[in-house]
XYZ file of N, CA and C in Angstrom:
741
model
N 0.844 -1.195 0.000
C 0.000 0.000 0.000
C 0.880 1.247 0.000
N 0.998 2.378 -1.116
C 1.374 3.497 -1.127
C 0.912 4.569 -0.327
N 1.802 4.980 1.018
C 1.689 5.690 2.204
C 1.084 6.618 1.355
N 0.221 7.839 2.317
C 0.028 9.354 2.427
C 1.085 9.935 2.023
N 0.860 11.019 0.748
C 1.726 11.675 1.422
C 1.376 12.649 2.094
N 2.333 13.196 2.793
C 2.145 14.227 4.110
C 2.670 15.306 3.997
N 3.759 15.508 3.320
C 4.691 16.618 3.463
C 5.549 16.514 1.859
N 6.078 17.894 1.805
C 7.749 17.865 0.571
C 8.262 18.732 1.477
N 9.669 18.324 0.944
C 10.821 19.152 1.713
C 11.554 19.600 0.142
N 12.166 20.513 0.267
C 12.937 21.064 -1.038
C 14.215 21.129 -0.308
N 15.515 20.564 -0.524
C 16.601 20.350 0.159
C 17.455 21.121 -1.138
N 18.609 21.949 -0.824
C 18.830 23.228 -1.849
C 20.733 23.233 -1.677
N 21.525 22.898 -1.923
C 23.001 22.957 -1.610
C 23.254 24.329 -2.409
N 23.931 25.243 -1.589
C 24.558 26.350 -1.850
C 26.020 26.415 -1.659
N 26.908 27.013 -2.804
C 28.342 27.467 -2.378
C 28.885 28.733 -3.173
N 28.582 29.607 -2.692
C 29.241 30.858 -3.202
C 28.106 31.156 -4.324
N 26.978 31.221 -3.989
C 25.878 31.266 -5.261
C 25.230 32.733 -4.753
N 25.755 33.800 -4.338
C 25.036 35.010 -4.309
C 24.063 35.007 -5.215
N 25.293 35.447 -6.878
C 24.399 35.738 -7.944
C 23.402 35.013 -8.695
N 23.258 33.503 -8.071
C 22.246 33.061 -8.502
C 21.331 32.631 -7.782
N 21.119 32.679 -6.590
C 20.170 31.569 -5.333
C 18.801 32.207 -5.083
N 18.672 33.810 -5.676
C 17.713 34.372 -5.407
C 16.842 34.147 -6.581
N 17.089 33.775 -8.436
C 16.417 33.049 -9.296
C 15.999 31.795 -9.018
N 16.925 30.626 -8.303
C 16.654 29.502 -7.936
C 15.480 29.398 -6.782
N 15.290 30.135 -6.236
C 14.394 30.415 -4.658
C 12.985 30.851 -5.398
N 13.078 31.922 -6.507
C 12.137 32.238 -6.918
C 11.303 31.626 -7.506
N 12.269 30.237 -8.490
C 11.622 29.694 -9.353
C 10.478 28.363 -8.255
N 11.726 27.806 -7.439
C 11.052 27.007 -6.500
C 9.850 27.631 -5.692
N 9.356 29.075 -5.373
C 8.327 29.848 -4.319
C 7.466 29.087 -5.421
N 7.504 29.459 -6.753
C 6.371 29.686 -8.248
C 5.972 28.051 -8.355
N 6.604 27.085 -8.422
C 6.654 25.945 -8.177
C 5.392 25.586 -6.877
N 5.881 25.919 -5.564
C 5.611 25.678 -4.469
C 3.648 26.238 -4.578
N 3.658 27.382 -5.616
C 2.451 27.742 -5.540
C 1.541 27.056 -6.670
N 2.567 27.449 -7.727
C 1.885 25.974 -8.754
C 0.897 24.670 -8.061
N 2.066 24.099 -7.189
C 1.291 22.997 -6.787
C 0.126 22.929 -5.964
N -0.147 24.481 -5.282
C -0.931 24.713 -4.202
C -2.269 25.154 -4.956
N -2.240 25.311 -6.197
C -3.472 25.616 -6.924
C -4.074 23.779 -7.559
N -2.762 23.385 -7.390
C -3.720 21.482 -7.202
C -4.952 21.388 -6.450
N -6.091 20.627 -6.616
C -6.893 20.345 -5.519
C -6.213 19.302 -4.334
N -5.158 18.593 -4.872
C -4.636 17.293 -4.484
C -3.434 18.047 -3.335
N -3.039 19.519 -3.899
C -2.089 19.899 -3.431
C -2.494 21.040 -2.590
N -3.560 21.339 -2.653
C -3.590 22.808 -2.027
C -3.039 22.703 -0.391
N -3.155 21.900 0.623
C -2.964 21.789 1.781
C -1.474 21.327 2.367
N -1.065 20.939 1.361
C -0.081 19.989 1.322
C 1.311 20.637 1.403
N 1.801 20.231 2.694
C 2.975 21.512 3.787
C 4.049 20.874 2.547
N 4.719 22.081 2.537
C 6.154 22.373 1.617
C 7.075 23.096 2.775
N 8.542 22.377 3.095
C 9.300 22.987 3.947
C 10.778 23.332 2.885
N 11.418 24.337 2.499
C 12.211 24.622 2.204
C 13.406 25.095 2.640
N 14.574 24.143 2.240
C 16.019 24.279 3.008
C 17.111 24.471 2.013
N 18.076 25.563 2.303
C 19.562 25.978 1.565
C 20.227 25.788 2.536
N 21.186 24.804 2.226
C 22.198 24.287 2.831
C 23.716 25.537 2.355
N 23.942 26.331 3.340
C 24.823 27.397 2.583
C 26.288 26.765 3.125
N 26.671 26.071 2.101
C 28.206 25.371 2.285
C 29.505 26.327 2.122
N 29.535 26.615 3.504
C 31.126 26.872 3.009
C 31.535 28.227 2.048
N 30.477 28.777 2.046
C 30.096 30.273 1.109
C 31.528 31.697 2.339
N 31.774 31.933 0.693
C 32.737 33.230 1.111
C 31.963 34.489 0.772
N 30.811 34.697 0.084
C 30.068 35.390 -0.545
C 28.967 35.866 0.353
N 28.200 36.585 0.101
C 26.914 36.909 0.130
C 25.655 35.719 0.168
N 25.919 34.804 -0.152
C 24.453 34.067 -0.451
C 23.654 33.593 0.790
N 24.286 33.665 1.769
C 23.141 33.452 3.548
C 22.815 34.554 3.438
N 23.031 36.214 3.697
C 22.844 37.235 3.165
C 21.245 37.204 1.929
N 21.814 36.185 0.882
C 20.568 36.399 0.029
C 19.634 35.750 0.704
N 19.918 34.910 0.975
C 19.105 33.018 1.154
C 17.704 34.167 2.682
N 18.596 34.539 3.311
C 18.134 35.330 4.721
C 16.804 36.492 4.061
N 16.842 36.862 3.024
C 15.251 37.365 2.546
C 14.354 36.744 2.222
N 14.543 35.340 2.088
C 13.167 34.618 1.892
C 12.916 33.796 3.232
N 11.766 34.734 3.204
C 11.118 34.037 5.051
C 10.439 32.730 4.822
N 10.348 32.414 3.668
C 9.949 30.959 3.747
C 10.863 29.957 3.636
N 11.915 30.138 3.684
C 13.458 29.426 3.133
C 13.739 29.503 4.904
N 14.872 27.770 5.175
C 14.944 27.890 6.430
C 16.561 27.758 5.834
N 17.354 28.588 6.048
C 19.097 28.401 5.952
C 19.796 27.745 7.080
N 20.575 26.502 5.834
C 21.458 25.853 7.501
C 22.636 26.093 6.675
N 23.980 26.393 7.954
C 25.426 26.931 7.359
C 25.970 25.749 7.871
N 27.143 25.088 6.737
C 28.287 24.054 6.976
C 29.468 24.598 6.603
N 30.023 23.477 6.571
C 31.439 23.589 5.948
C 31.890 22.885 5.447
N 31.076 21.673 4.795
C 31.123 20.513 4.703
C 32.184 20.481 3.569
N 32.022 21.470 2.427
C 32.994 21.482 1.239
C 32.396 20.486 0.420
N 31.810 19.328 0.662
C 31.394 18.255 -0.970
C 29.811 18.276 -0.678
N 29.450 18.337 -1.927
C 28.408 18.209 -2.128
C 27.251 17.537 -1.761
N 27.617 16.009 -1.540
C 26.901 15.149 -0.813
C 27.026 15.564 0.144
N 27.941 15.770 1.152
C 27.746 16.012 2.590
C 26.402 17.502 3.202
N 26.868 17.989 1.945
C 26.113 19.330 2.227
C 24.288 19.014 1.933
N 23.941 18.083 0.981
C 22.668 17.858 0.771
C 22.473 17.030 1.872
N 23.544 15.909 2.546
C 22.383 15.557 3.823
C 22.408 16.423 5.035
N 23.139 17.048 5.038
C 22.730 18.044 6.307
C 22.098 18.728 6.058
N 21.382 19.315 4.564
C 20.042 19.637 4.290
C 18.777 18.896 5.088
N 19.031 17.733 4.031
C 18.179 16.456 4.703
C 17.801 16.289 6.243
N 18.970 16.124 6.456
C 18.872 16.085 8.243
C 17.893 16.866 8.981
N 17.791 18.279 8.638
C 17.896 19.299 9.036
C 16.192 19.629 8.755
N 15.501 19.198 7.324
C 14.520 18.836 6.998
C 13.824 17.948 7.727
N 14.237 16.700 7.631
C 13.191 15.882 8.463
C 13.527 16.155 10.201
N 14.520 16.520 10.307
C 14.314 16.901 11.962
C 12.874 17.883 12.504
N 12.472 18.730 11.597
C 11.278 19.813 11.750
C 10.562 19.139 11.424
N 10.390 17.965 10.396
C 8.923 17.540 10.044
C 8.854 16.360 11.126
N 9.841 15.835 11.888
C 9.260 14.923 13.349
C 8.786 15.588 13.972
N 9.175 16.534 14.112
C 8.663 17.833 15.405
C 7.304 18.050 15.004
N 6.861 17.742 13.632
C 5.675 18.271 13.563
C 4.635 16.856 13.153
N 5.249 16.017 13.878
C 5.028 14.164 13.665
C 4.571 13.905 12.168
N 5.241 13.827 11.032
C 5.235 13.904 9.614
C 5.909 12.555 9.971
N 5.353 11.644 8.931
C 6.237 10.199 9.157
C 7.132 10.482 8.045
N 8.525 9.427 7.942
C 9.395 9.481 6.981
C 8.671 8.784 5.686
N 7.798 7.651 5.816
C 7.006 7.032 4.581
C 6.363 8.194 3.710
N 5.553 9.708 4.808
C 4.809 10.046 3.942
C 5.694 11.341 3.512
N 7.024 11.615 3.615
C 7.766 12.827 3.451
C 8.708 12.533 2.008
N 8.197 13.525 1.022
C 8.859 13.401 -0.293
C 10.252 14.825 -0.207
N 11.066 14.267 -0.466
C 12.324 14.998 -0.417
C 13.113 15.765 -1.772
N 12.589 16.477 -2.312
C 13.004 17.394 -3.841
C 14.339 17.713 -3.620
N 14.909 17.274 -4.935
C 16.450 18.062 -4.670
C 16.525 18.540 -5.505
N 16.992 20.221 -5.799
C 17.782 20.940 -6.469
C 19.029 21.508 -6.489
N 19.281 22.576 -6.985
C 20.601 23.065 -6.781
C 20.737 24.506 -6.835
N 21.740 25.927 -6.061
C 20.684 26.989 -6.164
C 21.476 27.637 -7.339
N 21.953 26.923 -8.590
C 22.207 27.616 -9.807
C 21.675 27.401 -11.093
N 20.651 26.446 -10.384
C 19.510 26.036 -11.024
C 17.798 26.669 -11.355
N 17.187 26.878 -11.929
C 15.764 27.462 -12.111
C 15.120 25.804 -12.343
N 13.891 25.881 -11.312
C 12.753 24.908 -11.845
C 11.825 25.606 -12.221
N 10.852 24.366 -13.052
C 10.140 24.824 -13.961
C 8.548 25.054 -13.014
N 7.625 25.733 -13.285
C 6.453 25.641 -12.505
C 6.285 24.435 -11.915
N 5.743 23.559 -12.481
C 5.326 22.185 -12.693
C 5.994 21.445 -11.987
N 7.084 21.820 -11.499
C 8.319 20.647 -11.131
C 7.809 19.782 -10.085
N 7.299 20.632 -8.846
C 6.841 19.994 -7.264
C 5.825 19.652 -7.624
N 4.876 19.588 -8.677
C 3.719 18.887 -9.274
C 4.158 17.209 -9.553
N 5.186 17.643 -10.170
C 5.548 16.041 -11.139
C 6.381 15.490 -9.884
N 6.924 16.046 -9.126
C 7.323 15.036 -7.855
C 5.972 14.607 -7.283
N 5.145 15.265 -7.114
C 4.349 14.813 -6.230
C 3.392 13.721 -6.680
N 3.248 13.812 -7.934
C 2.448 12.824 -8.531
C 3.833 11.547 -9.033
N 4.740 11.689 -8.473
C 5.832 10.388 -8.484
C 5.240 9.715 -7.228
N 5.323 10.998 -5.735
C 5.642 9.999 -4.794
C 4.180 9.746 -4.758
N 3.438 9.791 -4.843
C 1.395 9.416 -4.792
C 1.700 7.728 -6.032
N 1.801 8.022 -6.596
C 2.657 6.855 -7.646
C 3.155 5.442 -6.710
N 3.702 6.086 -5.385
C 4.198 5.114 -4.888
C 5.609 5.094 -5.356
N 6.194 5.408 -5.470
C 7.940 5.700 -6.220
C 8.893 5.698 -4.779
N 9.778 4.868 -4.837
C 10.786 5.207 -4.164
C 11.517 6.322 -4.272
N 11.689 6.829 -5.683
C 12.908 7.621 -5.880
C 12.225 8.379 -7.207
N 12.924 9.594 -7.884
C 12.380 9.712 -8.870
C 13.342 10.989 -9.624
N 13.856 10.157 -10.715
C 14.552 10.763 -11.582
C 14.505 11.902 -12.473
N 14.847 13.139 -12.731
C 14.481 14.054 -13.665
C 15.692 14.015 -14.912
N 15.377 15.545 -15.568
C 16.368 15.681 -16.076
C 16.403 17.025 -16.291
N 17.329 17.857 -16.814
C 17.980 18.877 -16.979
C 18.110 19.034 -18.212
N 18.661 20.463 -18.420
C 18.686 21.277 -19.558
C 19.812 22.607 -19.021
N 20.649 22.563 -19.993
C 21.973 23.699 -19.844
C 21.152 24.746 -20.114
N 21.776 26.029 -19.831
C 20.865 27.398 -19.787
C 21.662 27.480 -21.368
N 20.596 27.699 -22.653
C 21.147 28.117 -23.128
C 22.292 29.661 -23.301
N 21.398 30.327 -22.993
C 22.726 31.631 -22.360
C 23.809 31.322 -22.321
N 24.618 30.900 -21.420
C 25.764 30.199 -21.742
C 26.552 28.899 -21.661
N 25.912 28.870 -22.995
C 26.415 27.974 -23.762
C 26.071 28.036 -24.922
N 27.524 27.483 -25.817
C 27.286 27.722 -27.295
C 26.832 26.800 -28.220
N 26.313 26.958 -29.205
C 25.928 25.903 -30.121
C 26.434 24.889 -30.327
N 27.933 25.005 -30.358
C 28.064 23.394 -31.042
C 28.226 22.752 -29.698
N 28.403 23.292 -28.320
C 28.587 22.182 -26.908
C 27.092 22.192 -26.827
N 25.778 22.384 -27.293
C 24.839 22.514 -27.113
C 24.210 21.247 -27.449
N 24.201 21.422 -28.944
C 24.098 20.279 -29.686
C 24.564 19.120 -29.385
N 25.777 18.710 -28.520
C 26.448 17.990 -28.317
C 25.547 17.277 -26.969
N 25.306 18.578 -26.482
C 24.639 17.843 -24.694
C 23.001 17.104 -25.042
N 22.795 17.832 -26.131
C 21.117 17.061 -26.497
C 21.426 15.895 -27.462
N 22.693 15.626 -27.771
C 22.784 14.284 -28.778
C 23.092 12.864 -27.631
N 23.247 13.715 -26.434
C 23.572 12.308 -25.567
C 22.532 12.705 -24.103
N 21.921 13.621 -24.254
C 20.471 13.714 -23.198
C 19.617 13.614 -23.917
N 18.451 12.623 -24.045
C 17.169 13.041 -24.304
C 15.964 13.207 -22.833
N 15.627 14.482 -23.123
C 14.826 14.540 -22.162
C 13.865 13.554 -22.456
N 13.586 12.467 -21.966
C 12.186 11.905 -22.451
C 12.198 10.964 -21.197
N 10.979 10.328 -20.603
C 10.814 9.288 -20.035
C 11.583 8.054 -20.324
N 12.097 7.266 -19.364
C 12.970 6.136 -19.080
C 14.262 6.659 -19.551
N 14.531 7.564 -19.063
C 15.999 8.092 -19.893
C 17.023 7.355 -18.845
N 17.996 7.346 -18.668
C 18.983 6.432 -17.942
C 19.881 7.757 -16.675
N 19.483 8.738 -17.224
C 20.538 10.038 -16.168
C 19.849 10.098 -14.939
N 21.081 10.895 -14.176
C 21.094 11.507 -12.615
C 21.618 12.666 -12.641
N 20.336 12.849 -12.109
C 21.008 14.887 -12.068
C 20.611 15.265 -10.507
N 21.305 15.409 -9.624
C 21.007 16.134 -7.972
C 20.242 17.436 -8.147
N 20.576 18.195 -9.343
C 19.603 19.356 -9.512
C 17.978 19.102 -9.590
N 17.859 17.729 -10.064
C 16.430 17.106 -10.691
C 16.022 15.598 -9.506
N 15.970 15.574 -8.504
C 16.008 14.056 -7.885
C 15.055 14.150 -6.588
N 14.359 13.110 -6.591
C 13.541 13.344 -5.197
C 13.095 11.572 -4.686
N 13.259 11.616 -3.803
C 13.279 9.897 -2.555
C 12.554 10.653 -1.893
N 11.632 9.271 -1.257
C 11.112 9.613 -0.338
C 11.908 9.076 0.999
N 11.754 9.904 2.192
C 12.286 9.832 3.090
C 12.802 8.218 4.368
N 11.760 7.460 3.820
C 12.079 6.270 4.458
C 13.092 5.484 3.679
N 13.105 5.496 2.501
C 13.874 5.036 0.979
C 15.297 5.498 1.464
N 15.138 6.933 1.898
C 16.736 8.097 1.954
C 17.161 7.200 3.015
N 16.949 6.738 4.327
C 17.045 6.636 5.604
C 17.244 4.865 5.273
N 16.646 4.393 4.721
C 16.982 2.635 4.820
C 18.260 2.160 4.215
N 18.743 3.223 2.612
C 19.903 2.826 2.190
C 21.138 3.719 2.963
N 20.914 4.445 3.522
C 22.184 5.160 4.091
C 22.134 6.744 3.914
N 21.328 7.132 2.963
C 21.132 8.447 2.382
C 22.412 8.942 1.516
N 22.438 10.368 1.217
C 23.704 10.596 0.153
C 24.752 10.173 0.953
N 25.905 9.347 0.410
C 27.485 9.009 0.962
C 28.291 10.653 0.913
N 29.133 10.867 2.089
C 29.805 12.249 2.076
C 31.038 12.101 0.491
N 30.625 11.722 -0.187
C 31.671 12.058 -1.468
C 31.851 13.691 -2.213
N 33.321 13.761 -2.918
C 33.279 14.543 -3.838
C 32.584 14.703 -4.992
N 32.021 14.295 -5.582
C 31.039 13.922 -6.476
C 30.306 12.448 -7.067
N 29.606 12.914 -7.606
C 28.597 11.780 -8.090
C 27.486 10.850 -6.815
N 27.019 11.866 -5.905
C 26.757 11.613 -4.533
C 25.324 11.315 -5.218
N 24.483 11.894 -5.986
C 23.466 11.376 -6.908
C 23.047 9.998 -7.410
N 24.504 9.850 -8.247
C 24.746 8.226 -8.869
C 24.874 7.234 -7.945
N 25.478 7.046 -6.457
C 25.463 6.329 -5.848
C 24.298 6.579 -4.738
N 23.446 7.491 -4.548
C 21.825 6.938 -4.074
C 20.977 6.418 -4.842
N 21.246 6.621 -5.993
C 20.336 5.927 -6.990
C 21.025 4.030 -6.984
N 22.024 4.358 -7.085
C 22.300 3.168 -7.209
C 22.259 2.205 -5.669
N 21.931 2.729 -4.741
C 21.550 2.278 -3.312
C 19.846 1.699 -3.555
N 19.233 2.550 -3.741
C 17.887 2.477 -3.776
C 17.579 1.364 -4.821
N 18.231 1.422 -6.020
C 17.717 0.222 -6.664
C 18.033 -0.669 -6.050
N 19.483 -1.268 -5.650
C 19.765 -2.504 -5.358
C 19.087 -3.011 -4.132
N 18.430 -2.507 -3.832
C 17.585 -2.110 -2.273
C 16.068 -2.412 -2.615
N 15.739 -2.690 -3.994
C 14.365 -3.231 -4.253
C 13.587 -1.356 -4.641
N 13.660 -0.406 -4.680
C 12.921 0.654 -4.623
C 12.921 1.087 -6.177
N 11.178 0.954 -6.284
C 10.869 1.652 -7.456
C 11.133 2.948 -7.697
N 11.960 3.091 -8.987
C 12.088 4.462 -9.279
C 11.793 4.854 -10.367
N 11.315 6.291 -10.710
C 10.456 6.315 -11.932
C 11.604 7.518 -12.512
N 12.049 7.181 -13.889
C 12.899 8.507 -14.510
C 11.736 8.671 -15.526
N 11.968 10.108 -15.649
C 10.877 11.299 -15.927
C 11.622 12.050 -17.091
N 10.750 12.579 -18.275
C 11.072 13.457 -18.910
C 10.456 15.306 -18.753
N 9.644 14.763 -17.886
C 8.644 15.785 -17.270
C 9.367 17.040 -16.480
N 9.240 18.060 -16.653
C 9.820 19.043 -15.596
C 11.160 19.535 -15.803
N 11.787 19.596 -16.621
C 13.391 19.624 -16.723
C 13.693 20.915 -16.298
N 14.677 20.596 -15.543
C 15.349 21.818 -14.900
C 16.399 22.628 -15.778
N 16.465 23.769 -15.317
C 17.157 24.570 -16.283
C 18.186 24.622 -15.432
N 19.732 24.548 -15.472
C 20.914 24.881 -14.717
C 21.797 25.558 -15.342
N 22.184 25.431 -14.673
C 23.970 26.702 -15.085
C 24.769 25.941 -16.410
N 24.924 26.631 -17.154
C 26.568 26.109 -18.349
C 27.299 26.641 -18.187
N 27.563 27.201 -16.652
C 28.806 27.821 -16.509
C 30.172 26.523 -16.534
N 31.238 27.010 -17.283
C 32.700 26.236 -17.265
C 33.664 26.202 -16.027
N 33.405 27.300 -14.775
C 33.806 26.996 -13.840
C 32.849 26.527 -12.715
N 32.724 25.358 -11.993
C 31.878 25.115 -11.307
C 32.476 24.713 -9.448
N 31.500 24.501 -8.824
C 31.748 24.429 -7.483
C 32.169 22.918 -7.195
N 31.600 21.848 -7.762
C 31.976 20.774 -7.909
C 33.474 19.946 -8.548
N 33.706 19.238 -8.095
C 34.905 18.813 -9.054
C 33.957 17.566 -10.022
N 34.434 17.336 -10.904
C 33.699 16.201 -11.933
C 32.321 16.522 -11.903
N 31.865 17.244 -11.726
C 30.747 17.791 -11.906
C 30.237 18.384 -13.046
N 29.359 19.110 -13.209
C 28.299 19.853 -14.624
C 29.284 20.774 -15.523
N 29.926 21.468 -14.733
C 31.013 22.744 -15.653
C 32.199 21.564 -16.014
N 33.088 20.692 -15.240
C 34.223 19.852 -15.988
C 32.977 19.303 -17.338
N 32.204 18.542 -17.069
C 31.779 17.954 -18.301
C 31.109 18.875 -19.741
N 30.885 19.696 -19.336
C 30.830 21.169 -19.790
C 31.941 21.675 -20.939
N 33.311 21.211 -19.848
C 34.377 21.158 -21.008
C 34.777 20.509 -21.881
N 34.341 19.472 -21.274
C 34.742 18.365 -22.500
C 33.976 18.001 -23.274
N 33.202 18.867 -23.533
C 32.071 19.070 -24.634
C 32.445 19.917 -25.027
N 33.158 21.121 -24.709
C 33.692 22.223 -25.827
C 35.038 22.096 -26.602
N 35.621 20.822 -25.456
C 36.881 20.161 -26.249
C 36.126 19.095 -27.414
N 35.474 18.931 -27.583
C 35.163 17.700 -28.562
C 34.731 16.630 -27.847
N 35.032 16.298 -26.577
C 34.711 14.856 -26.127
C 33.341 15.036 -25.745
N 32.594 13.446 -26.252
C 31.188 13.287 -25.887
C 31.269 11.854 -24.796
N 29.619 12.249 -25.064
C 29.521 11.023 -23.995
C 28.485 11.619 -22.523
N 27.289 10.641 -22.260
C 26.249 10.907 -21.331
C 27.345 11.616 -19.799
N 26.469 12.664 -19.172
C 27.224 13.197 -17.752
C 27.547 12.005 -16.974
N 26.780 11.175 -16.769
C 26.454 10.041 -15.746
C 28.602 10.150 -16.388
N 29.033 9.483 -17.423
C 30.358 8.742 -17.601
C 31.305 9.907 -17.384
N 31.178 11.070 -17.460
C 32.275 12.659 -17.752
C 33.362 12.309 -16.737
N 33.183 11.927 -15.403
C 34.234 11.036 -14.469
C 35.432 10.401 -14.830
């Protein structure tokens, strides 16, 4: 039987994202209201968290004007570490407010990222689905980025249903799923690829989606190592090949 759900949490990793966390926040509020004009959704508590890692910048500063945004500061430095002390930090408030982990769906983005209206819609009709886990996908800002690395990123992404990618900007488990396999491992990257790959081997249905694609950064310098901007390059060097392999 597919639990209630009860709750979403939007779990948000920040590092040095002044200039972008206040588009990413915005797009997620528009999202958050999207879904609240659902009949299915109108009631349905949304808790939002920026994990501000390790920022030399301004962005707690930004993150600190949206009163609906709850900011937690680390230092964690990798990425995974910084989304579960999101996590953590998330379901610690929704016990307090006795939210079970079965019925708590967990959205992950990223704050150099824009979602699309729709986005916390199409999670939510994953985890009602009954979904352990649930895959999106992404889209480089065209802005910057140029045509021929462009072309290159849509000859080995298709946004479409059953697509095979992991994107942390695009990903949402539900909370008992996060908590039975171990949740994100503290790695330097690819902290994405190995919850996904927890959850399957773990029996948990997961549904990849062409629905909702997130728009992110094509910036060439990035906060990550082996991350979105390295593979970024080696698409403007000539080398192809799906993100999941850019490693």
């Amino acid at each position: 039987m597919t639990p209630r759900l009860a709750a979403i949490g939007v779990v948000i990793p920040a590092r040095d994202e002044a200039d972008r966390v206040d588009r990413c926040l915005a797009a997620v509020t528009e999202s958050v209201r999207d879904l609240r004009c659902r009949p299915d959704g109108a009631g349905l508590p949304v808790r939002i968290v920026v994990v501000v890692d390790g920022c030399r910048d301004r962005t707690l500063e930004r993150v600190a004007q949206w009163p609906a945004v709850a900011p937690v500061v680390c230092t964690a430095g990798r990425v995974g570490a910084a989304r579960s002390t999101g996590i953590d930090e998330l379901l610690t408030m929704l016990h307090r407010a006795d939210v079970p982990a079965a019925g708590t769906w967990i959205a992950n983005t990223d704050a150099d990222s824009e979602v699309p209206p729709g986005w916390l819609s199409t999670h939510a009709d994953a985890a009602r689905r009954g979904a352990a886990m649930m895959l999106g996908t992404v889209r480089p800002d065209p802005a910057e980025l140029d045509g021929t690395a462009e072309h290159r990123w849509y000859r080995n992404h298709r946004l479409i249903d059953g697509h095979r990618h992991v994107h942390g900007a695009n990903l949402g488990v539900r909370a008992d799923w996060y908590r039975r396999v171990g949740g994100f491992p503290p790695v330097a990257r690819q902290e994405d690829v190995a919850l996904a790959a927890a959850v399957d081997a773990a029996g948990g249905r997961i549904e990849r989606t062409g629905a909702s694609p997130v728009l992110t950064s094509a910036r060439l310098t990035g906060r990550a190592p082996g991350g979105m901007a390295d593979y970024l390059r080696r698409l403007h060097s000539g080398l192809e090949g799906p993100l999941d392999a850019a490693g």
